[in-house]
Coordinates of N, CA and C in Angstrom, one line a residue:
M1 N -63.0 -30.0 -24.3 CA -64.3 -30.1 -25.0 C -65.5 -30.2 -24.0
K2 N -66.5 -29.4 -24.3 CA -67.7 -29.4 -23.5 C -68.6 -30.5 -23.8
H3 N -69.3 -31.0 -22.8 CA -70.3 -32.1 -23.0 C -71.6 -31.7 -22.4
L4 N -72.7 -32.2 -23.0 CA -74.0 -32.2 -22.4 C -74.5 -33.6 -22.2
E5 N -74.6 -34.0 -20.9 CA -74.9 -35.4 -20.6 C -75.8 -35.5 -19.5
N6 N -76.5 -36.6 -19.4 CA -77.4 -36.9 -18.3 C -76.6 -37.8 -17.3
F7 N -76.4 -37.2 -16.1 CA -75.7 -37.9 -15.1 C -76.7 -38.6 -14.2
I8 N -76.3 -39.8 -13.6 CA -77.2 -40.5 -12.7 C -76.8 -40.2 -11.3
V9 N -77.7 -39.9 -10.4 CA -77.4 -39.6 -9.0 C -77.0 -40.9 -8.3
E10 N -75.8 -41.0 -7.8 CA -75.3 -42.1 -7.0 C -75.6 -41.9 -5.6
D11 N -75.6 -40.7 -5.1 CA -75.9 -40.4 -3.7 C -76.2 -38.9 -3.5
N12 N -76.9 -38.6 -2.5 CA -77.2 -37.2 -2.1 C -77.1 -37.1 -0.6
I13 N -76.1 -36.5 -0.1 CA -75.7 -36.6 1.3 C -75.9 -35.2 1.9
K14 N -76.7 -35.1 3.0 CA -76.8 -33.8 3.7 C -75.5 -33.6 4.5
I15 N -74.9 -32.4 4.3 CA -73.7 -32.1 5.0 C -74.0 -31.3 6.3
N16 N -74.8 -30.3 6.2 CA -75.3 -29.5 7.3 C -76.6 -28.9 6.8
K17 N -77.1 -27.9 7.6 CA -78.4 -27.4 7.2 C -78.4 -26.5 5.9
D18 N -77.2 -26.1 5.5 CA -77.0 -25.3 4.3 C -76.5 -25.9 3.1
N19 N -75.8 -27.1 3.3 CA -75.1 -27.7 2.2 C -75.3 -29.2 2.0
F20 N -75.2 -29.7 0.8 CA -75.3 -31.1 0.6 C -74.3 -31.5 -0.5
L21 N -74.0 -32.8 -0.6 CA -73.1 -33.4 -1.5 C -73.8 -34.3 -2.5
L22 N -73.6 -34.0 -3.8 CA -74.1 -34.9 -4.8 C -73.0 -35.7 -5.4
A23 N -73.2 -37.0 -5.5 CA -72.3 -37.9 -6.2 C -73.0 -38.3 -7.5
L24 N -72.4 -38.0 -8.7 CA -73.1 -38.1 -9.9 C -72.3 -39.0 -10.9
K25 N -72.9 -40.0 -11.4 CA -72.2 -41.0 -12.4 C -72.3 -40.4 -13.8
S26 N -71.2 -40.3 -14.4 CA -71.2 -39.8 -15.8 C -71.2 -40.9 -16.8
P27 N -71.9 -40.7 -17.9 CA -71.9 -41.7 -19.0 C -70.7 -41.7 -19.9
V28 N -69.9 -40.6 -19.7 CA -68.7 -40.4 -20.5 C -67.5 -40.2 -19.6
S29 N -66.3 -40.2 -20.2 CA -65.1 -40.0 -19.4 C -65.0 -38.6 -18.8
L30 N -64.5 -38.5 -17.6 CA -64.3 -37.3 -16.9 C -62.8 -36.9 -16.9
S31 N -62.0 -37.5 -17.8 CA -60.6 -37.4 -17.7 C -60.1 -35.9 -17.9
G32 N -61.0 -35.1 -18.6 CA -60.6 -33.7 -18.9 C -60.9 -32.7 -17.8
V33 N -61.5 -33.2 -16.7 CA -62.0 -32.3 -15.6 C -60.8 -31.8 -14.8
K34 N -60.7 -30.5 -14.5 CA -59.6 -29.9 -13.7 C -60.2 -29.2 -12.5
S35 N -59.4 -29.1 -11.5 CA -59.8 -28.3 -10.3 C -60.0 -26.8 -10.7
G36 N -61.0 -26.2 -10.1 CA -61.4 -24.8 -10.4 C -62.4 -24.7 -11.5
Q37 N -62.7 -25.7 -12.2 CA -63.8 -25.7 -13.2 C -65.1 -25.8 -12.6
F38 N -66.2 -25.6 -13.4 CA -67.5 -25.8 -12.8 C -68.4 -26.5 -13.8
V39 N -69.6 -26.8 -13.4 CA -70.6 -27.4 -14.3 C -71.9 -26.6 -14.3
N40 N -72.7 -26.8 -15.3 CA -74.0 -26.1 -15.3 C -75.1 -27.2 -15.2
V41 N -75.9 -27.1 -14.2 CA -76.9 -28.2 -13.9 C -78.3 -27.7 -14.2
E42 N -79.1 -28.5 -14.9 CA -80.5 -28.1 -15.2 C -81.3 -28.6 -14.0
V43 N -82.1 -27.6 -13.5 CA -83.1 -27.9 -12.4 C -84.5 -27.7 -13.0
K44 N -85.2 -28.8 -13.2 CA -86.4 -28.7 -14.0 C -87.6 -28.2 -13.1
N45 N -88.6 -27.6 -13.8 CA -89.8 -27.1 -13.2 C -89.6 -26.0 -12.2
I46 N -88.7 -25.2 -12.4 CA -88.5 -23.9 -11.6 C -88.8 -22.8 -12.6
A47 N -90.0 -22.2 -12.4 CA -90.4 -21.2 -13.4 C -89.5 -20.0 -13.4
E48 N -88.9 -19.6 -12.2 CA -88.1 -18.4 -12.2 C -86.7 -18.6 -12.7
R49 N -86.3 -19.8 -12.9 CA -84.9 -20.1 -13.4 C -85.0 -20.9 -14.7
I50 N -84.9 -20.2 -15.8 CA -84.9 -20.9 -17.1 C -83.5 -21.4 -17.4
L51 N -82.5 -20.7 -17.0 CA -81.1 -21.1 -17.3 C -80.6 -22.1 -16.2
R52 N -79.5 -22.7 -16.5 CA -78.9 -23.7 -15.6 C -78.2 -23.1 -14.4
R53 N -78.0 -23.9 -13.4 CA -77.3 -23.5 -12.2 C -75.8 -23.9 -12.2
P54 N -74.9 -22.9 -12.1 CA -73.5 -23.2 -12.0 C -73.0 -23.7 -10.7
I55 N -72.3 -24.7 -10.6 CA -71.8 -25.3 -9.4 C -70.3 -25.7 -9.6
S56 N -69.5 -25.3 -8.7 CA -68.1 -25.7 -8.8 C -67.8 -27.2 -8.5
I57 N -66.8 -27.7 -9.1 CA -66.5 -29.1 -8.9 C -65.7 -29.3 -7.7
H58 N -66.2 -30.2 -6.8 CA -65.5 -30.5 -5.5 C -64.5 -31.6 -5.7
D59 N -64.9 -32.6 -6.4 CA -64.0 -33.8 -6.6 C -64.4 -34.6 -7.8
V60 N -63.5 -35.4 -8.3 CA -63.8 -36.3 -9.4 C -63.1 -37.6 -9.2
D61 N -63.8 -38.7 -9.5 CA -63.2 -40.0 -9.5 C -63.1 -40.4 -11.0
K62 N -62.0 -40.2 -11.6 CA -61.8 -40.4 -13.0 C -61.9 -41.9 -13.4
E63 N -61.6 -42.8 -12.5 CA -61.6 -44.2 -12.8 C -63.1 -44.7 -12.8
K64 N -63.9 -44.2 -11.9 CA -65.3 -44.6 -11.8 C -66.3 -43.7 -12.5
N65 N -65.7 -42.6 -13.1 CA -66.5 -41.6 -13.7 C -67.6 -41.0 -12.8
I66 N -67.2 -40.6 -11.6 CA -68.1 -40.0 -10.7 C -67.7 -38.6 -10.4
L67 N -68.6 -37.7 -10.5 CA -68.4 -36.2 -10.2 C -69.0 -35.9 -8.8
Y68 N -68.3 -35.1 -8.0 CA -68.8 -34.7 -6.7 C -69.0 -33.2 -6.7
L69 N -70.2 -32.8 -6.3 CA -70.5 -31.4 -6.2 C -71.0 -31.1 -4.8
V70 N -70.5 -30.0 -4.2 CA -71.0 -29.5 -2.9 C -71.9 -28.3 -3.3
V71 N -73.1 -28.4 -2.8 CA -74.1 -27.4 -3.2 C -74.7 -26.7 -2.0
Q72 N -74.7 -25.4 -2.1 CA -75.3 -24.6 -1.0 C -76.7 -24.3 -1.4
K73 N -77.6 -24.4 -0.4 CA -79.1 -24.1 -0.6 C -79.2 -22.6 -0.5
V74 N -79.5 -21.9 -1.6 CA -79.6 -20.4 -1.5 C -80.9 -19.9 -2.2
G75 N -81.6 -20.8 -2.8 CA -82.9 -20.4 -3.5 C -83.7 -21.6 -3.9
K76 N -84.8 -21.3 -4.7 CA -85.7 -22.4 -5.0 C -85.0 -23.5 -5.8
A77 N -84.1 -23.2 -6.7 CA -83.5 -24.2 -7.6 C -82.6 -25.1 -6.7
T78 N -81.7 -24.6 -5.9 CA -80.8 -25.4 -5.1 C -81.6 -26.1 -4.0
N79 N -82.6 -25.6 -3.5 CA -83.5 -26.3 -2.5 C -84.2 -27.5 -3.2
K80 N -84.6 -27.3 -4.4 CA -85.3 -28.4 -5.1 C -84.2 -29.5 -5.4
L81 N -83.0 -29.0 -5.8 CA -81.9 -29.9 -6.1 C -81.6 -30.8 -4.9
S82 N -81.7 -30.2 -3.7 CA -81.3 -30.9 -2.5 C -82.3 -32.1 -2.2
L83 N -83.4 -32.2 -2.9 CA -84.4 -33.3 -2.7 C -84.2 -34.4 -3.7
I84 N -83.3 -34.3 -4.6 CA -83.1 -35.3 -5.7 C -82.7 -36.6 -5.1
K85 N -83.2 -37.7 -5.7 CA -83.0 -39.0 -5.1 C -82.0 -39.9 -5.9
K86 N -81.5 -40.8 -5.3 CA -80.6 -41.8 -5.9 C -81.3 -42.5 -7.1
G87 N -80.6 -42.5 -8.2 CA -81.2 -43.1 -9.4 C -81.8 -42.2 -10.4
E88 N -82.1 -40.9 -9.9 CA -82.6 -39.9 -10.8 C -81.5 -39.4 -11.6
S89 N -81.9 -38.6 -12.7 CA -80.9 -38.1 -13.6 C -80.8 -36.6 -13.6
L90 N -79.7 -36.0 -13.9 CA -79.5 -34.6 -14.0 C -78.8 -34.3 -15.3
S91 N -79.3 -33.3 -16.0 CA -78.7 -32.8 -17.3 C -77.6 -31.8 -16.9
I92 N -76.4 -32.1 -17.3 CA -75.2 -31.3 -16.9 C -74.4 -30.9 -18.1
V93 N -74.0 -29.7 -18.2 CA -73.0 -29.2 -19.2 C -71.6 -29.1 -18.5
F94 N -70.6 -29.7 -19.0 CA -69.3 -29.8 -18.3 C -68.2 -30.0 -19.3
P95 N -66.9 -29.8 -19.0 CA -66.5 -29.0 -17.9 C -66.4 -27.5 -18.4
L96 N -66.7 -26.6 -17.6 CA -66.8 -25.2 -18.0 C -65.7 -24.3 -17.2
G97 N -65.3 -23.3 -17.9 CA -64.3 -22.4 -17.3 C -62.9 -22.9 -17.3
N98 N -62.0 -22.0 -17.0 CA -60.6 -22.3 -16.8 C -60.2 -22.6 -15.4
G99 N -59.6 -23.7 -15.1 CA -59.3 -24.1 -13.8 C -58.0 -23.5 -13.2
F100 N -57.6 -24.1 -12.1 CA -56.4 -23.6 -11.4 C -55.1 -24.1 -12.1
E101 N -54.1 -23.3 -12.1 CA -52.8 -23.7 -12.7 C -52.0 -24.1 -11.5
I102 N -51.5 -25.3 -11.6 CA -50.7 -25.9 -10.5 C -49.3 -25.3 -10.6
K103 N -48.9 -24.5 -9.6 CA -47.6 -23.8 -9.5 C -47.1 -23.9 -8.1
G104 N -45.8 -23.7 -8.0 CA -45.1 -23.5 -6.7 C -44.8 -24.8 -6.0
K105 N -44.0 -24.6 -5.0 CA -43.6 -25.7 -4.1 C -44.1 -25.6 -2.7
Q106 N -44.6 -24.4 -2.3 CA -45.1 -24.2 -1.0 C -46.5 -23.4 -1.2
P107 N -47.5 -24.1 -1.6 CA -48.8 -23.5 -1.9 C -49.6 -23.3 -0.6
L108 N -50.4 -22.3 -0.6 CA -51.4 -22.1 0.5 C -52.8 -21.9 -0.2
L109 N -53.7 -22.8 0.2 CA -55.1 -22.8 -0.3 C -56.0 -22.2 0.8
I110 N -56.7 -21.1 0.4 CA -57.6 -20.4 1.4 C -59.0 -20.4 0.9
G111 N -59.9 -20.9 1.7 CA -61.3 -21.0 1.3 C -62.2 -20.5 2.4
G112 N -63.3 -19.8 2.0 CA -64.3 -19.4 3.0 C -65.7 -19.8 2.5
G113 N -66.5 -20.3 3.5 CA -67.9 -20.7 3.2 C -67.9 -21.9 2.2
V114 N -68.8 -21.9 1.2 CA -68.9 -22.9 0.3 C -67.7 -22.8 -0.7
G115 N -67.0 -21.7 -0.7 CA -65.8 -21.5 -1.5 C -64.7 -22.5 -1.2
V116 N -64.8 -23.2 -0.1 CA -63.9 -24.2 0.3 C -63.9 -25.4 -0.7
A117 N -65.1 -25.6 -1.2 CA -65.4 -26.8 -2.0 C -64.4 -27.1 -3.1
P118 N -64.1 -26.2 -4.0 CA -63.2 -26.5 -5.2 C -61.8 -26.7 -4.8
L119 N -61.4 -26.3 -3.5 CA -60.0 -26.4 -3.1 C -59.6 -27.9 -2.8
Y120 N -60.6 -28.8 -2.6 CA -60.3 -30.2 -2.3 C -59.6 -30.8 -3.4
L121 N -60.2 -30.7 -4.6 CA -59.6 -31.3 -5.8 C -58.2 -30.7 -6.1
L122 N -58.1 -29.4 -5.9 CA -56.8 -28.7 -6.1 C -55.8 -29.3 -5.2
A123 N -56.1 -29.5 -3.9 CA -55.2 -30.1 -2.9 C -54.8 -31.5 -3.4
K124 N -55.7 -32.3 -3.9 CA -55.4 -33.6 -4.4 C -54.4 -33.6 -5.6
E125 N -54.6 -32.6 -6.4 CA -53.7 -32.5 -7.6 C -52.3 -32.1 -7.1
F126 N -52.2 -31.3 -6.1 CA -50.8 -31.0 -5.6 C -50.2 -32.3 -4.9
K127 N -51.0 -33.1 -4.2 CA -50.5 -34.3 -3.6 C -50.0 -35.3 -4.6
R128 N -50.7 -35.4 -5.7 CA -50.2 -36.3 -6.8 C -48.9 -35.8 -7.3
K129 N -48.5 -34.6 -7.2 CA -47.2 -34.1 -7.6 C -46.2 -34.2 -6.5
G130 N -46.6 -34.8 -5.4 CA -45.7 -34.9 -4.3 C -45.5 -33.7 -3.4
I131 N -46.5 -32.8 -3.5 CA -46.5 -31.5 -2.7 C -47.7 -31.5 -1.8
T132 N -47.4 -31.3 -0.5 CA -48.5 -31.2 0.5 C -48.8 -29.8 0.7
P133 N -50.0 -29.3 0.3 CA -50.3 -27.9 0.4 C -50.8 -27.6 1.9
S134 N -50.6 -26.3 2.2 CA -51.2 -25.8 3.4 C -52.6 -25.3 3.1
I135 N -53.6 -25.6 3.9 CA -55.0 -25.3 3.6 C -55.5 -24.5 4.8
L136 N -56.1 -23.3 4.5 CA -56.7 -22.5 5.6 C -58.2 -22.3 5.2
I137 N -59.0 -22.7 6.2 CA -60.5 -22.6 6.0 C -61.0 -21.6 7.0
G138 N -61.9 -20.8 6.5 CA -62.6 -19.8 7.3 C -64.1 -20.0 7.3
A139 N -64.7 -19.7 8.4 CA -66.2 -19.8 8.6 C -66.6 -19.0 9.7
R140 N -67.9 -18.7 9.7 CA -68.5 -17.9 10.9 C -68.4 -18.7 12.2
S141 N -68.7 -20.0 12.1 CA -68.7 -20.8 13.3 C -68.5 -22.3 12.9
N142 N -68.4 -23.2 13.9 CA -68.2 -24.6 13.7 C -69.4 -25.2 12.8
E143 N -70.6 -24.6 12.9 CA -71.7 -25.1 12.2 C -71.6 -25.0 10.7
Q144 N -70.8 -24.0 10.3 CA -70.6 -23.8 8.8 C -69.5 -24.6 8.2
L145 N -68.7 -25.2 9.0 CA -67.5 -26.0 8.5 C -68.0 -27.3 8.0
F146 N -67.3 -27.9 7.0 CA -67.7 -29.2 6.5 C -66.4 -29.9 6.0
F147 N -66.4 -31.2 6.1 CA -65.4 -32.1 5.5 C -64.0 -31.7 5.9
T148 N -63.8 -31.2 7.1 CA -62.5 -30.8 7.6 C -61.5 -32.1 7.6
N149 N -62.1 -33.2 7.9 CA -61.3 -34.5 7.9 C -60.7 -34.8 6.5
R150 N -61.5 -34.5 5.5 CA -61.0 -34.7 4.1 C -59.9 -33.7 3.8
Y151 N -60.0 -32.5 4.1 CA -59.0 -31.5 3.8 C -57.7 -31.8 4.7
N152 N -57.9 -32.3 5.9 CA -56.8 -32.6 6.7 C -56.0 -33.8 6.2
A153 N -56.7 -34.6 5.4 CA -56.0 -35.8 4.8 C -55.2 -35.5 3.6
V154 N -55.5 -34.3 3.0 CA -54.7 -34.0 1.7 C -53.8 -32.8 1.9
G155 N -53.8 -32.2 3.1 CA -53.0 -31.0 3.3 C -52.8 -30.7 4.8
L156 N -52.1 -29.7 5.1 CA -51.8 -29.2 6.4 C -52.9 -28.2 6.8
L157 N -53.9 -28.6 7.6 CA -55.1 -27.8 7.7 C -55.0 -26.9 8.9
S158 N -55.4 -25.6 8.7 CA -55.6 -24.6 9.7 C -57.1 -24.1 9.5
I159 N -57.7 -23.7 10.7 CA -59.1 -23.2 10.6 C -59.2 -21.9 11.4
S160 N -60.0 -21.0 10.8 CA -60.3 -19.8 11.5 C -61.9 -19.7 11.6
T161 N -62.4 -19.4 12.7 CA -63.8 -19.1 12.9 C -64.0 -17.8 13.5
E162 N -65.0 -17.0 13.1 CA -65.2 -15.7 13.6 C -65.6 -15.7 15.1
D163 N -66.3 -16.8 15.5 CA -66.7 -16.8 16.9 C -65.7 -17.6 17.8
G164 N -64.7 -18.2 17.1 CA -63.7 -18.9 17.9 C -64.1 -20.3 18.3
S165 N -65.2 -20.8 17.8 CA -65.7 -22.1 18.2 C -64.7 -23.2 17.7
V166 N -64.0 -23.0 16.7 CA -62.9 -24.0 16.2 C -61.7 -23.2 15.7
G167 N -60.6 -23.7 16.0 CA -59.3 -23.1 15.5 C -59.1 -21.7 16.0
E168 N -58.5 -20.9 15.2 CA -58.2 -19.5 15.6 C -59.5 -18.6 15.5
K169 N -59.6 -17.7 16.5 CA -60.7 -16.8 16.4 C -60.4 -15.6 15.5
G170 N -61.3 -15.3 14.6 CA -61.0 -14.1 13.7 C -61.1 -14.5 12.3
L171 N -60.7 -13.6 11.4 CA -60.7 -13.8 10.0 C -59.5 -14.6 9.5
V172 N -59.6 -15.1 8.3 CA -58.5 -15.9 7.8 C -57.2 -15.1 7.7
T173 N -57.3 -13.8 7.4 CA -56.2 -13.0 7.3 C -55.5 -12.7 8.6
E174 N -56.1 -13.1 9.7 CA -55.5 -13.0 11.1 C -54.9 -14.3 11.6
N175 N -55.0 -15.3 10.8 CA -54.5 -16.6 11.2 C -53.0 -16.7 11.2
P176 N -52.4 -17.2 12.3 CA -50.9 -17.3 12.4 C -50.2 -18.0 11.3
I177 N -50.9 -18.8 10.5 CA -50.3 -19.6 9.4 C -49.7 -18.6 8.4
L178 N -50.3 -17.4 8.3 CA -49.8 -16.4 7.3 C -48.5 -15.9 7.6
R179 N -47.9 -16.2 8.8 CA -46.5 -15.8 9.1 C -45.5 -16.8 8.4
N180 N -46.0 -17.9 7.9 CA -45.1 -18.8 7.2 C -44.8 -18.3 5.8
N181 N -43.9 -19.0 5.2 CA -43.5 -18.6 3.8 C -44.2 -19.5 2.8
F182 N -44.8 -18.8 1.8 CA -45.5 -19.5 0.7 C -45.1 -18.9 -0.6
D183 N -45.1 -19.7 -1.6 CA -44.7 -19.1 -2.9 C -45.9 -18.9 -3.9
V184 N -47.1 -19.4 -3.5 CA -48.3 -19.2 -4.3 C -49.5 -19.4 -3.4
V185 N -50.5 -18.6 -3.7 CA -51.8 -18.6 -2.9 C -52.9 -18.8 -3.9
Y186 N -53.9 -19.7 -3.4 CA -55.1 -19.9 -4.2 C -56.3 -19.6 -3.2
C187 N -57.3 -18.9 -3.7 CA -58.3 -18.4 -2.8 C -59.7 -18.5 -3.5
C188 N -60.7 -18.9 -2.7 CA -62.0 -19.0 -3.2 C -63.0 -18.7 -2.0
G189 N -63.9 -17.8 -2.2 CA -64.9 -17.5 -1.1 C -65.5 -16.2 -1.3
P190 N -66.1 -15.6 -0.3 CA -66.7 -14.3 -0.4 C -65.7 -13.2 -0.9
T191 N -66.2 -12.3 -1.7 CA -65.4 -11.3 -2.3 C -64.5 -10.5 -1.3
P192 N -65.1 -10.0 -0.2 CA -64.3 -9.3 0.8 C -63.1 -10.1 1.3
M193 N -63.3 -11.4 1.5 CA -62.2 -12.3 1.9 C -61.1 -12.4 0.8
M194 N -61.6 -12.6 -0.4 CA -60.6 -12.7 -1.5 C -59.8 -11.4 -1.7
R195 N -60.5 -10.3 -1.5 CA -59.9 -9.0 -1.7 C -58.8 -8.8 -0.6
A196 N -59.1 -9.2 0.6 CA -58.2 -9.1 1.7 C -57.0 -10.0 1.5
V197 N -57.2 -11.2 1.1 CA -56.2 -12.2 0.8 C -55.3 -11.7 -0.3
S198 N -55.9 -11.2 -1.3 CA -55.0 -10.7 -2.5 C -54.2 -9.5 -2.1
L199 N -54.7 -8.7 -1.2 CA -53.9 -7.5 -0.7 C -52.7 -8.0 0.1
W200 N -53.0 -9.0 1.0 CA -51.9 -9.6 1.8 C -50.8 -10.3 0.9
A201 N -51.3 -11.0 -0.1 CA -50.3 -11.7 -1.0 C -49.5 -10.6 -1.8
K202 N -50.1 -9.5 -2.2 CA -49.4 -8.5 -2.9 C -48.3 -7.9 -2.0
E203 N -48.7 -7.6 -0.7 CA -47.7 -7.1 0.2 C -46.5 -8.0 0.4
K204 N -46.8 -9.3 0.4 CA -45.8 -10.3 0.6 C -45.0 -10.7 -0.7
G205 N -45.5 -10.2 -1.8 CA -44.8 -10.5 -3.1 C -45.1 -11.9 -3.5
V206 N -46.3 -12.4 -3.2 CA -46.6 -13.8 -3.5 C -47.7 -13.8 -4.6
E207 N -47.5 -14.7 -5.6 CA -48.5 -14.8 -6.6 C -49.8 -15.4 -6.0
C208 N -51.0 -14.8 -6.4 CA -52.2 -15.2 -5.8 C -53.3 -15.4 -6.9
F209 N -53.9 -16.5 -6.9 CA -55.0 -16.8 -7.8 C -56.3 -16.9 -7.1
V210 N -57.4 -16.2 -7.6 CA -58.7 -16.2 -7.0 C -59.7 -16.8 -7.9
S211 N -60.7 -17.5 -7.4 CA -61.7 -18.1 -8.1 C -63.0 -17.3 -7.8
L212 N -63.5 -16.5 -8.8 CA -64.6 -15.6 -8.6 C -65.9 -16.4 -8.6
E213 N -66.8 -15.9 -7.8 CA -68.1 -16.5 -7.6 C -69.2 -15.6 -8.2
N214 N -68.9 -14.8 -9.2 CA -70.0 -14.0 -9.9 C -71.1 -14.8 -10.3
R215 N -72.3 -14.2 -10.3 CA -73.5 -14.9 -10.8 C -73.3 -15.3 -12.3
M216 N -73.3 -16.6 -12.5 CA -73.1 -17.1 -13.9 C -74.4 -17.9 -14.3
A217 N -75.0 -17.4 -15.4 CA -76.3 -18.1 -15.8 C -76.0 -19.0 -17.0
C218 N -75.5 -18.6 -18.1 CA -75.4 -19.5 -19.2 C -74.1 -20.3 -19.2
G219 N -73.0 -19.8 -18.6 CA -71.8 -20.6 -18.5 C -70.9 -20.6 -19.8
I220 N -71.4 -20.0 -20.9 CA -70.7 -20.0 -22.1 C -70.4 -18.6 -22.7
G221 N -70.6 -17.6 -21.9 CA -70.3 -16.2 -22.3 C -71.3 -15.5 -23.1
A222 N -72.5 -16.0 -23.2 CA -73.6 -15.5 -24.0 C -74.4 -14.4 -23.3
C223 N -74.7 -14.6 -22.0 CA -75.6 -13.8 -21.3 C -75.0 -12.5 -20.7
L224 N -73.7 -12.6 -20.5 CA -72.8 -11.5 -20.0 C -73.2 -11.0 -18.6
C225 N -74.0 -11.8 -17.8 CA -74.3 -11.4 -16.5 C -73.2 -11.6 -15.5
C226 N -72.1 -12.2 -15.9 CA -71.0 -12.5 -14.9 C -69.8 -11.7 -15.2
V227 N -69.9 -10.6 -16.0 CA -68.7 -9.8 -16.4 C -68.1 -9.2 -15.1
N228 N -66.8 -9.0 -15.2 CA -66.1 -8.4 -14.1 C -65.0 -7.5 -14.7
E229 N -64.7 -6.4 -14.1 CA -63.7 -5.5 -14.6 C -62.3 -6.0 -14.3
D230 N -61.4 -5.9 -15.3 CA -60.0 -6.2 -15.0 C -59.3 -5.0 -14.6
K231 N -58.0 -5.0 -14.3 CA -57.3 -3.9 -13.8 C -57.2 -2.7 -14.8
E232 N -57.4 -3.0 -16.1 CA -57.4 -1.9 -17.1 C -58.8 -1.3 -17.3
G233 N -59.8 -1.8 -16.6 CA -61.1 -1.3 -16.7 C -61.9 -2.0 -17.8
H234 N -61.4 -3.0 -18.4 CA -62.1 -3.8 -19.4 C -63.0 -4.9 -18.8
N235 N -64.1 -5.2 -19.4 CA -64.9 -6.3 -18.9 C -64.4 -7.6 -19.4
V236 N -64.3 -8.6 -18.5 CA -64.0 -9.9 -18.8 C -65.1 -10.8 -18.4
C237 N -65.3 -11.9 -19.1 CA -66.4 -12.8 -18.9 C -65.9 -13.9 -17.9
V238 N -66.4 -13.9 -16.7 CA -65.9 -14.8 -15.7 C -66.1 -16.3 -16.1
C239 N -67.2 -16.6 -16.7 CA -67.5 -18.0 -16.9 C -66.6 -18.6 -18.0
T240 N -66.1 -17.8 -18.9 CA -65.3 -18.3 -20.0 C -63.8 -17.9 -19.8
E241 N -63.5 -16.7 -19.3 CA -62.1 -16.3 -19.1 C -61.6 -16.7 -17.7
G242 N -62.5 -17.0 -16.9 CA -62.2 -17.5 -15.5 C -62.8 -18.8 -15.3
P243 N -63.3 -19.2 -14.1 CA -63.5 -18.3 -13.0 C -62.2 -18.0 -12.2
V244 N -61.1 -18.7 -12.6 CA -59.8 -18.4 -11.9 C -59.0 -17.3 -12.6
F245 N -58.6 -16.4 -11.8 CA -57.8 -15.3 -12.3 C -56.6 -15.0 -11.4
N246 N -55.5 -14.5 -12.0 CA -54.5 -14.0 -11.2 C -55.0 -12.7 -10.5
S247 N -54.9 -12.6 -9.2 CA -55.5 -11.4 -8.5 C -55.0 -10.1 -9.0
M248 N -53.8 -10.1 -9.6 CA -53.2 -8.8 -10.1 C -53.9 -8.4 -11.4
D249 N -54.7 -9.3 -12.0 CA -55.3 -9.0 -13.3 C -56.7 -8.6 -13.2
I250 N -57.3 -8.6 -12.0 CA -58.8 -8.5 -11.9 C -59.1 -7.5 -10.8
K251 N -60.2 -6.8 -10.9 CA -60.7 -5.9 -9.8 C -61.6 -6.7 -8.9
L252 N -61.3 -6.7 -7.6 CA -62.2 -7.4 -6.7 C -63.0 -6.4 -5.9

């Protein structure tokens, strides 16, 4: 069930120059929230953005009813959102989209850029089932990485950086961890990365789920700006039929 509620800002933490973390207190239960879903946040007084801003769910504390969002500053709306103070409120529609399906005994979670954010809750969901996932994070350099200690606490962490400043030098598809055996892969990040990962998974015969980051405005399938082609050439609405898809069912 979707809700429209005013959340209270519990904290706004700068992660690095590009990203920040919002901790938001919900007035209603968050028990229905799943990894891979997203929320739509209203950013007021932005003339160019009438519709809400979609942001993936990083984590949720269902006992305290606190939602955690990692937000990347990419425009006027998110830059304005980065200035919000503790005690202020945000109007949020949640939870939106279809989340990750928990499958397999040897999962590999691959994230690039801010696409790493939703994989944290997914890793925690695996841990609750007694499965420790392998997690592979890719970034251009050490400066773009964030919360590696958190991911290391919930999984077996590997890192790739393009400049070699941390972990293995190169792309995630060049990381030695891919020599290991996995029975399912979950991926979120830039489209070229997800395309490469899905091709690798196909060659290995491993089921792969990707979380698309298409531009989503309304979040309810009305505006159709987030449509993506499936393998049969039909348009699918990412915000309602995704954002998580089996990579064999979608064109990347």
